[in-house]
Short mmCIF file of C-alpha atoms and ligand atoms in Angstrom, two decimals:
data_model
loop_
_atom_site.label_atom_id
_atom_site.label_comp_id
_atom_site.label_asym_id
_atom_site.label_seq_id
_atom_site.Cartn_x
_atom_site.Cartn_y
_atom_site.Cartn_z
CA MET O 5 -11.88 251.92 125.12
CA PRO O 6 -8.38 251.47 123.67
CA THR O 7 -7.99 252.48 120.03
CA TYR O 8 -6.47 249.18 118.98
CA ARG O 9 -7.67 245.79 120.11
CA ALA O 10 -6.79 242.21 119.24
CA PRO O 11 -8.99 241.01 116.34
CA ARG O 12 -12.29 239.42 117.35
CA GLY O 13 -11.84 235.74 118.09
CA THR O 14 -8.15 236.09 118.94
CA ARG O 15 -6.60 236.45 122.37
CA ASP O 16 -3.42 237.74 123.85
CA LEU O 17 -1.93 235.07 126.06
CA LEU O 18 -0.67 237.08 129.01
CA PRO O 19 2.24 235.63 131.01
CA VAL O 20 0.19 233.55 133.48
CA GLU O 21 -1.83 231.93 130.66
CA ARG O 22 1.22 231.62 128.42
CA ALA O 23 2.90 229.69 131.25
CA ALA O 24 -0.08 227.29 131.32
CA PHE O 25 0.29 226.77 127.56
CA ALA O 26 4.04 226.31 127.90
CA ARG O 27 3.52 223.56 130.47
CA LEU O 28 1.20 221.72 128.06
CA GLU O 29 3.65 222.20 125.19
CA ARG O 30 6.44 220.72 127.31
CA LEU O 31 4.24 217.76 128.23
CA ALA O 32 3.26 217.27 124.56
CA ARG O 33 6.88 217.38 123.45
CA GLU O 34 8.00 214.97 126.15
CA LEU O 35 5.20 212.47 125.42
CA ALA O 36 5.67 212.70 121.65
CA ALA O 37 9.36 211.88 122.05
CA ARG O 38 8.57 209.02 124.45
CA TYR O 39 6.22 207.51 121.85
CA GLY O 40 8.69 207.99 118.99
CA TYR O 41 7.23 211.03 117.20
CA ARG O 42 9.62 213.59 115.69
CA GLU O 43 8.88 217.27 115.36
CA ILE O 44 8.02 218.88 112.06
CA GLU O 45 7.05 222.43 111.13
CA VAL O 46 4.97 223.33 108.10
CA PRO O 47 4.03 226.87 107.03
CA LEU O 48 1.20 228.76 108.66
CA PHE O 49 -0.24 229.19 105.15
CA GLU O 50 -0.48 226.86 102.16
CA GLN O 51 -1.93 226.87 98.68
CA GLY O 52 -5.68 226.92 99.27
CA ALA O 53 -6.00 223.76 97.18
CA VAL O 54 -4.13 221.74 99.83
CA PHE O 55 -7.04 222.36 102.20
CA GLU O 56 -9.79 222.30 99.56
CA ARG O 57 -8.66 218.92 98.24
CA GLY O 58 -7.41 217.51 101.52
CA ILE O 59 -10.14 218.56 103.93
CA GLY O 60 -12.92 218.66 101.32
CA GLU O 61 -14.83 221.44 99.56
CA VAL O 62 -18.11 220.72 101.32
CA THR O 63 -16.98 221.07 104.91
CA ASP O 64 -17.51 223.97 107.30
CA VAL O 65 -13.76 224.34 107.59
CA VAL O 66 -13.30 224.99 103.86
CA GLU O 67 -16.68 226.44 102.89
CA LYS O 68 -16.98 228.97 105.67
CA GLU O 69 -13.90 229.08 107.87
CA LEU O 70 -10.83 229.42 105.63
CA PHE O 71 -8.88 232.64 106.04
CA ARG O 72 -7.92 233.35 102.43
CA VAL O 73 -4.67 235.23 102.00
CA SER O 74 -3.91 237.20 98.88
CA PRO O 75 -0.63 239.03 98.44
CA SER O 76 -1.17 242.67 97.58
CA ARG O 77 1.45 242.52 94.83
CA GLY O 78 4.19 240.32 93.42
CA GLU O 79 4.55 237.50 91.00
CA GLU O 80 2.48 235.04 92.97
CA ARG O 81 -0.87 234.21 91.50
CA GLU O 82 -1.37 231.49 94.08
CA ARG O 83 -4.41 231.50 96.26
CA TRP O 84 -3.24 230.88 99.77
CA ALA O 85 -5.05 230.20 103.00
CA LEU O 86 -3.99 230.21 106.64
CA ARG O 87 -3.87 226.65 107.93
CA PRO O 88 -7.13 225.66 109.66
CA GLU O 89 -5.46 222.41 110.79
CA ALA O 90 -2.13 220.70 110.29
CA THR O 91 -2.81 217.25 108.84
CA ALA O 92 -3.24 218.34 105.20
CA GLY O 93 -0.05 220.42 105.31
CA ILE O 94 1.90 217.60 106.95
CA CYS O 95 0.74 215.15 104.26
CA ARG O 96 1.63 217.71 101.57
CA ALA O 97 5.13 217.82 103.10
CA TYR O 98 5.25 213.99 103.25
CA VAL O 99 4.66 213.86 99.49
CA GLU O 100 6.86 216.84 98.61
CA HIS O 101 9.89 215.49 100.49
CA GLY O 102 9.53 211.87 99.37
CA MET O 103 8.96 210.61 102.90
CA GLN O 104 7.47 207.41 101.47
CA THR O 105 11.11 206.30 100.98
CA TRP O 106 11.83 206.73 104.71
CA PRO O 107 11.28 203.83 107.11
CA GLN O 108 7.52 203.60 107.63
CA PRO O 109 5.55 204.67 109.49
CA VAL O 110 6.78 208.26 109.53
CA LYS O 111 5.73 209.55 112.95
CA LEU O 112 5.45 213.31 113.16
CA THR O 113 4.32 215.87 115.70
CA LEU O 114 3.60 219.59 115.46
CA THR O 115 2.36 222.14 117.98
CA GLY O 116 1.20 225.54 116.84
CA PRO O 117 -1.55 227.97 115.98
CA MET O 118 -4.38 227.20 113.54
CA PHE O 119 -6.87 229.67 112.03
CA ARG O 120 -10.59 229.27 111.41
CA TYR O 121 -12.94 232.08 110.55
CA ASP O 122 -15.81 230.87 112.69
CA ARG O 123 -18.22 232.77 114.92
CA PRO O 124 -16.19 233.31 118.10
CA GLN O 125 -17.49 232.11 121.44
CA ALA O 126 -16.16 230.50 124.60
CA GLY O 127 -13.78 227.74 123.55
CA ARG O 128 -14.01 228.67 119.87
CA TYR O 129 -11.40 231.08 118.60
CA ARG O 130 -10.24 232.28 115.22
CA GLN O 131 -6.67 231.56 116.24
CA PHE O 132 -6.19 228.57 118.48
CA TRP O 133 -3.44 226.14 119.35
CA GLN O 134 -3.26 222.44 118.60
CA TRP O 135 -0.95 219.60 119.44
CA ASN O 136 -0.87 217.28 116.41
CA VAL O 137 0.43 213.74 116.23
CA GLU O 138 0.46 211.85 112.92
CA ALA O 139 1.60 208.28 112.06
CA ILE O 140 1.83 208.01 108.27
CA GLY O 141 2.39 204.65 106.57
CA ASP O 142 0.85 202.23 109.08
CA PRO O 143 -2.51 200.66 108.17
CA GLY O 144 -3.26 199.73 111.80
CA PRO O 145 -5.23 198.67 113.72
CA ALA O 146 -2.63 198.53 116.55
CA VAL O 147 -1.34 202.07 115.93
CA ASP O 148 -4.93 203.36 116.14
CA ALA O 149 -5.12 202.08 119.71
CA GLU O 150 -1.63 203.33 120.52
CA LEU O 151 -2.57 206.88 119.47
CA ILE O 152 -5.82 206.88 121.41
CA GLU O 153 -3.92 205.76 124.50
CA LEU O 154 -1.37 208.56 123.93
CA GLY O 155 -4.14 211.17 123.73
CA LEU O 156 -5.71 209.97 126.96
CA ARG O 157 -2.33 209.94 128.68
CA PHE O 158 -1.78 213.57 127.70
CA TYR O 159 -5.02 214.68 129.38
CA ARG O 160 -4.31 212.60 132.46
CA ASP O 161 -0.76 213.91 132.83
CA ALA O 162 -2.01 217.45 132.19
CA GLY O 163 -4.31 217.11 135.19
CA LEU O 164 -7.66 216.27 133.59
CA GLY O 165 -8.59 212.90 135.00
CA ASP O 166 -12.13 212.73 133.64
CA VAL O 167 -11.54 212.65 129.88
CA GLU O 168 -13.08 209.84 127.87
CA VAL O 169 -12.71 208.84 124.26
CA LEU O 170 -15.59 208.27 121.85
CA VAL O 171 -14.77 205.91 118.99
CA ASN O 172 -16.44 205.03 115.69
CA SER O 173 -15.64 203.61 112.25
CA ILE O 174 -16.96 205.34 109.16
CA GLY O 175 -15.81 202.76 106.60
CA ASP O 176 -13.75 203.25 103.46
CA PRO O 177 -14.30 203.75 99.71
CA ALA O 178 -15.38 200.10 99.40
CA CYS O 179 -18.34 200.32 101.77
CA ARG O 180 -19.01 204.02 102.26
CA PRO O 181 -20.85 204.68 98.95
CA ALA O 182 -23.56 202.15 99.77
CA TYR O 183 -23.84 203.53 103.31
CA LEU O 184 -24.03 207.12 102.04
CA ALA O 185 -26.78 206.12 99.63
CA GLU O 186 -28.71 204.51 102.48
CA LEU O 187 -28.15 207.58 104.68
CA ALA O 188 -29.21 209.99 101.92
CA ALA O 189 -32.34 207.92 101.24
CA TYR O 190 -33.19 208.04 104.95
CA PHE O 191 -32.83 211.84 105.18
CA ARG O 192 -34.71 212.29 101.89
CA ARG O 193 -37.64 210.54 103.48
CA HIS O 194 -37.52 213.28 106.15
CA VAL O 195 -36.59 216.18 103.87
CA GLU O 196 -39.48 218.32 105.15
CA ALA O 197 -37.90 218.35 108.60
CA LEU O 198 -34.46 219.44 107.37
CA PRO O 199 -33.20 223.01 107.77
CA GLU O 200 -32.08 224.73 104.55
CA LEU O 201 -28.32 224.12 105.00
CA GLU O 202 -28.88 220.44 105.72
CA ARG O 203 -31.05 220.05 102.61
CA ARG O 204 -28.21 221.36 100.51
CA ARG O 205 -25.72 219.11 102.23
CA LEU O 206 -27.96 216.12 101.70
CA GLU O 207 -27.07 216.39 98.02
CA THR O 208 -23.35 217.15 98.45
CA ASN O 209 -22.17 215.47 101.66
CA PRO O 210 -24.88 213.50 103.52
CA LEU O 211 -22.45 212.28 106.19
CA ARG O 212 -22.23 215.85 107.48
CA LEU O 213 -25.88 215.76 108.47
CA LEU O 214 -24.93 213.42 111.31
CA ASP O 215 -22.76 216.23 112.68
CA SER O 216 -25.47 218.88 112.33
CA LYS O 217 -25.38 221.79 114.75
CA GLU O 218 -29.18 222.20 114.48
CA PRO O 219 -30.90 221.10 117.69
CA SER O 220 -33.97 220.13 115.63
CA MET O 221 -31.87 217.44 113.93
CA ALA O 222 -30.99 215.52 117.10
CA ALA O 223 -33.84 212.99 116.97
CA LEU O 224 -33.44 212.39 113.22
CA VAL O 225 -29.71 211.86 113.64
CA ALA O 226 -30.21 209.44 116.54
CA ALA O 227 -32.49 207.25 114.40
CA ALA O 228 -30.34 207.43 111.23
CA PRO O 229 -28.59 204.36 109.80
CA LYS O 230 -25.21 203.77 111.42
CA SER O 231 -21.94 203.38 109.52
CA VAL O 232 -20.81 200.60 111.87
CA ASP O 233 -23.75 198.50 110.65
CA ALA O 234 -22.71 198.99 107.02
CA LEU O 235 -18.95 198.23 107.16
CA CYS O 236 -17.45 195.89 104.57
CA ALA O 237 -15.64 192.81 105.89
CA ALA O 238 -12.21 194.50 105.81
CA CYS O 239 -13.40 197.60 107.68
CA ALA O 240 -15.31 195.52 110.20
CA ALA O 241 -12.19 193.43 110.86
CA HIS O 242 -10.11 196.59 111.21
CA PHE O 243 -12.53 198.11 113.69
CA ALA O 244 -12.68 194.86 115.68
CA GLY O 245 -8.86 195.00 115.74
CA VAL O 246 -8.86 198.56 117.10
CA ARG O 247 -11.25 197.60 119.89
CA ALA O 248 -9.30 194.45 120.71
CA HIS O 249 -6.05 196.43 120.97
CA LEU O 250 -7.69 199.04 123.18
CA ASP O 251 -8.95 196.25 125.43
CA ALA O 252 -5.52 194.63 125.48
CA ILE O 253 -3.86 197.80 126.79
CA GLY O 254 -6.67 198.50 129.22
CA VAL O 255 -8.06 201.63 127.56
CA ALA O 256 -11.74 202.20 128.26
CA PHE O 257 -13.63 203.76 125.35
CA ARG O 258 -17.19 204.49 124.31
CA LEU O 259 -18.61 203.48 120.95
CA GLU O 260 -20.37 206.47 119.40
CA PRO O 261 -22.06 205.49 116.11
CA SER O 262 -22.86 209.04 115.01
CA LEU O 263 -19.30 210.36 115.41
CA VAL O 264 -18.34 211.43 111.88
CA ARG O 265 -15.90 214.36 112.35
CA GLY O 266 -15.96 217.58 110.37
CA LEU O 267 -13.23 216.88 107.80
CA ASP O 268 -13.70 214.74 104.70
CA TYR O 269 -10.40 212.89 104.69
CA TYR O 270 -11.33 210.38 107.36
CA THR O 271 -11.68 206.66 106.70
CA ARG O 272 -12.39 203.87 109.15
CA THR O 273 -11.41 204.86 112.71
CA THR O 274 -12.62 208.22 114.07
CA PHE O 275 -12.43 209.38 117.68
CA GLU O 276 -12.96 212.41 119.89
CA PHE O 277 -11.99 213.29 123.45
CA TYR O 278 -14.46 214.89 125.88
CA ARG O 279 -14.67 215.51 129.57
CA ARG O 280 -17.23 213.08 130.92
CA GLY O 281 -20.69 214.60 130.65
CA ALA O 282 -19.58 217.55 128.49
CA GLU O 283 -20.21 216.54 124.90
CA GLY O 284 -21.81 219.62 123.33
CA GLN O 285 -20.56 221.83 120.54
CA GLN O 286 -17.21 223.49 121.23
CA GLN O 287 -16.59 220.95 123.94
CA ALA O 288 -14.36 218.47 122.10
CA LEU O 289 -10.94 218.63 123.69
CA GLY O 290 -9.43 216.84 120.75
CA GLY O 291 -10.18 214.53 117.87
CA GLY O 292 -8.65 212.49 115.14
CA GLY O 293 -8.87 209.45 112.99
CA ARG O 294 -7.57 207.51 110.07
CA TYR O 295 -7.02 209.19 106.68
CA ASP O 296 -5.97 206.34 104.39
CA GLY O 297 -6.74 208.29 101.18
CA LEU O 298 -5.24 211.69 102.02
CA VAL O 299 -1.64 211.22 100.86
CA GLU O 300 -2.85 209.92 97.49
CA LEU O 301 -5.35 212.78 97.23
CA LEU O 302 -2.43 215.19 97.57
CA GLY O 303 -0.45 213.50 94.79
CA GLY O 304 1.45 210.76 96.64
CA LYS O 305 1.35 206.98 96.43
CA PRO O 306 -1.54 205.33 98.29
CA THR O 307 -0.43 205.53 101.93
CA PRO O 308 -2.45 204.95 105.09
CA GLY O 309 -2.28 207.42 107.95
CA ILE O 310 -3.82 208.24 111.31
CA GLY O 311 -3.46 211.07 113.78
CA PHE O 312 -5.09 213.44 116.18
CA ALA O 313 -5.07 217.08 117.20
CA LEU O 314 -5.76 218.22 120.74
CA GLY O 315 -6.98 221.77 121.28
CA LEU O 316 -4.67 223.36 123.84
CA ASP O 317 -6.94 226.38 124.44
CA ARG O 318 -9.74 224.07 125.50
CA VAL O 319 -7.44 222.05 127.75
CA VAL O 320 -6.33 225.27 129.50
CA LEU O 321 -9.98 226.33 129.88
CA ALA O 322 -10.90 222.91 131.25
CA LEU O 323 -8.03 223.03 133.75
CA GLU O 324 -9.12 226.50 134.87
CA SER O 325 -12.71 225.38 135.32
CA ALA O 326 -11.49 222.30 137.22
CA GLY O 327 -9.75 224.71 139.63
CA ALA O 328 -6.19 223.66 138.75
CA ASP O 329 -3.48 225.81 140.28
CA PRO O 330 -1.95 228.33 137.91
CA VAL O 331 1.55 227.39 136.83
CA ALA O 332 4.14 228.89 139.18
CA GLU O 333 6.13 231.61 137.52
CA HIS O 334 9.75 232.00 138.43
CA GLY O 335 10.92 235.50 139.27
CA PRO O 336 14.59 236.45 139.16
CA VAL O 337 16.92 235.01 141.77
CA ALA O 338 18.44 238.44 142.30
CA VAL O 339 18.01 242.05 141.29
CA VAL O 340 21.02 244.30 140.92
CA VAL O 341 20.24 247.72 142.35
CA GLY O 342 22.39 250.78 142.92
CA ALA O 343 22.56 253.90 145.04
CA ASP O 344 24.13 255.97 142.26
CA PRO O 345 21.27 256.95 139.94
CA VAL O 346 23.51 257.38 136.91
CA ASP O 347 25.57 254.19 137.25
CA THR O 348 23.30 251.96 135.16
CA ALA O 349 26.41 250.68 133.38
CA GLY O 350 27.77 249.32 136.68
CA ARG O 351 24.47 247.55 137.50
CA LEU O 352 24.25 246.13 133.98
CA ALA O 353 27.85 244.89 134.12
CA VAL O 354 27.26 242.98 137.39
CA ALA O 355 23.97 241.55 136.10
CA THR O 356 25.65 240.44 132.88
CA ARG O 357 28.35 238.63 134.85
CA LEU O 358 25.74 236.81 136.96
CA ARG O 359 23.68 235.88 133.89
CA GLU O 360 26.80 234.54 132.21
CA ALA O 361 27.08 232.22 135.20
CA GLY O 362 23.53 230.98 134.49
CA LEU O 363 21.65 232.93 137.17
CA ALA O 364 18.28 234.58 136.46
CA VAL O 365 18.91 238.19 137.28
CA ARG O 366 17.27 241.53 136.60
CA ALA O 367 19.20 244.78 136.61
CA ASP O 368 17.23 247.76 137.83
CA LEU O 369 18.04 250.29 135.13
CA SER O 370 15.86 253.07 136.49
CA THR O 371 16.91 256.33 138.12
CA ARG O 372 14.50 255.86 141.05
CA ARG O 373 15.76 255.94 144.63
CA LEU O 374 17.45 252.84 146.09
CA GLY O 375 14.53 252.24 148.46
CA ARG O 376 12.13 252.11 145.52
CA GLN O 377 14.40 249.75 143.62
CA LEU O 378 14.44 247.39 146.62
CA GLU O 379 10.65 247.56 146.97
CA ALA O 380 10.25 246.54 143.33
CA ALA O 381 12.65 243.61 143.82
CA VAL O 382 10.61 242.35 146.79
CA LYS O 383 7.38 242.73 144.81
CA GLU O 384 8.55 240.57 141.95
CA GLY O 385 9.60 237.82 144.32
CA ALA O 386 13.40 238.06 143.96
CA HIS O 387 15.32 236.30 146.72
CA PHE O 388 18.34 238.61 146.78
CA ALA O 389 19.30 242.16 145.99
CA VAL O 390 22.85 242.96 144.97
CA ILE O 391 23.39 246.56 146.04
CA LEU O 392 26.11 248.61 144.39
CA GLY O 393 27.28 251.41 146.68
CA ASP O 394 30.41 253.04 148.03
CA GLU O 395 32.06 249.66 148.83
CA LEU O 396 32.40 249.09 145.12
CA ALA O 397 35.65 251.09 145.21
CA ALA O 398 37.07 248.30 147.41
CA GLY O 399 35.62 245.58 145.15
CA ASP O 400 32.66 244.76 147.43
CA VAL O 401 28.89 244.84 147.03
CA GLN O 402 26.13 244.50 149.61
CA LEU O 403 24.20 241.24 149.32
CA ARG O 404 20.75 241.59 150.85
CA ASP O 405 18.67 238.51 151.59
CA LEU O 406 15.17 239.74 150.73
CA ASP O 407 13.48 236.73 152.34
CA GLY O 408 15.35 237.12 155.64
CA ALA O 409 16.04 240.89 155.34
CA SER O 410 19.68 240.48 156.41
CA GLN O 411 22.51 242.20 154.58
CA LYS O 412 26.30 241.94 154.46
CA PRO O 413 29.16 243.05 152.25
CA VAL O 414 30.69 240.41 149.96
CA PRO O 415 33.58 240.64 147.50
CA LEU O 416 32.33 241.02 143.93
CA ALA O 417 34.68 238.17 142.97
CA ASP O 418 32.79 235.77 145.28
CA LEU O 419 29.29 236.82 144.26
CA VAL O 420 28.67 234.12 141.65
CA SER O 421 29.75 231.20 143.84
CA LEU O 422 27.90 232.61 146.84
CA LEU O 423 24.62 233.11 144.97
CA ARG O 424 24.93 229.70 143.37
CA ARG O 425 25.41 228.09 146.75
CA LYS O 426 22.54 230.00 148.33
CA THR O 427 20.11 229.27 145.49
CA ALA O 428 21.03 225.63 144.89
CA GLY O 429 17.81 223.67 144.90
CA ALA O 430 15.67 226.82 144.97
P1 HAM Q 15 -10.56 219.03 114.61
O1 HAM Q 15 -11.57 218.17 115.29
O2 HAM Q 15 -11.06 219.98 113.58
O3 HAM Q 15 -9.49 218.05 113.99
O4 HAM Q 15 -9.76 219.86 115.70
C1 HAM Q 15 -9.13 219.21 116.77
C2 HAM Q 15 -9.33 219.99 118.06
O5 HAM Q 15 -8.88 221.33 117.89
C3 HAM Q 15 -10.78 220.13 118.50
O6 HAM Q 15 -11.23 218.98 119.18
C4 HAM Q 15 -10.69 221.33 119.42
O7 HAM Q 15 -10.23 220.96 120.69
C5 HAM Q 15 -9.64 222.18 118.74
N1 HAM Q 15 -10.30 223.24 117.94
C6 HAM Q 15 -10.81 223.15 116.70
N2 HAM Q 15 -11.33 224.32 116.32
C7 HAM Q 15 -11.14 225.19 117.33
C8 HAM Q 15 -11.45 226.58 117.55
N3 HAM Q 15 -12.04 227.33 116.60
N4 HAM Q 15 -11.10 227.14 118.73
C9 HAM Q 15 -10.49 226.41 119.70
N5 HAM Q 15 -10.18 225.11 119.55
C10 HAM Q 15 -10.48 224.49 118.39
C11 HAM Q 15 -8.40 218.45 113.27
O8 HAM Q 15 -8.00 219.59 113.21
C12 HAM Q 15 -7.65 217.31 112.61
N6 HAM Q 15 -6.53 217.86 111.85
C13 HAM Q 15 -7.17 216.31 113.66
C14 HAM Q 15 -6.39 215.20 113.07
C15 HAM Q 15 -5.05 215.06 113.05
N7 HAM Q 15 -6.89 214.17 112.42
C16 HAM Q 15 -5.92 213.39 112.00
N8 HAM Q 15 -4.78 213.92 112.35
#
């Protein structure tokens, strides 16, 4: 057992897995740019109130899962928390930097780690990575459909062809109170059947009961009143608009009337992405929705918004379980090795020159024998070895083709152009 280990619920991403993440990050960046989203970064921690107000006090994320951060000393009396998600921080930044004066909508994207102190298990980590996309300042419904299509495209391009989207509308402040009253009355009629936590939530946040993790709640939830049946005229029209736009761009979706999401800021459209047939806990590959009240809640002018976050860890896991090939790693084109065990400066100088010319090169800086240096170069998949030996006095090195095992002397001055020519297209 090693003395020090990564904290429970966190993982080291070793190079092969990091390469899989990097491929997804590249895809996310490329798609975000293609759809007109610009990158933003917000801090990994914020004033706790940003999350408490934004996400809601009576949510798992805030009640149980916030990593509180307190400085051990200093002038700061602030109570901070590591970000459990990015939307609240992005909306805080929108308000702080007066983005309501920019052309609307402001379309932003962010990829990075989030932190939730939850019970770790497969697919649920205490540090995990999300790709976020947010369109702030557009009331929809067309942008709702555009975002859903973007999410599905990401999964498809990533190599997951069987992802479907579940869609719902949970109304707005005009129609939600009456629906919540109806929902609470329904669950009160069944209060005997409710587990302790759900009884408490019945009084504070009845919508959350629809998202209960208790298996014993499944039947009750299935028979509960649906928000889609209680939408006001404006919300109903909006939801019809979302569906019509999805149809118009040929996006298949599934209506899921009990999809409520775990964060309080949502209004109207909510959606989640799953692999077909895998809809349990910890299985959502991504989710999002509209948050028309969030900017105002954080001190800005009333501003509509919608976005999603896709969980990159879960996408990598899904790709692995679907048997996708690991991402090819590129070894160095060449390794500079030397017969003289003390001439590491000579090897480093040649490697530096080749790197300056844009070639991926490793210098063997060890004192091991030449044969061992060559073995290591073969093992890491290098195509060439540049061998520094006696010919160096005449300005030559030996260039060994490790794939073909041939070797010949070449002038040091020609090495860059020769290697470039030989590796073009490799
Ligand atoms: P969320 O549903 O809480 O939404 O998280 C989005 C995705 O992040 C999940 O579907 C899942 O793939 C991944 N995820 C969440 N928690 C974990 C975890 N503990 N371990 C691994 N993966 C996890 C949000 O975060 C919203 N901010 C999405 C959004 C953006 N809504 C509007 N804009």
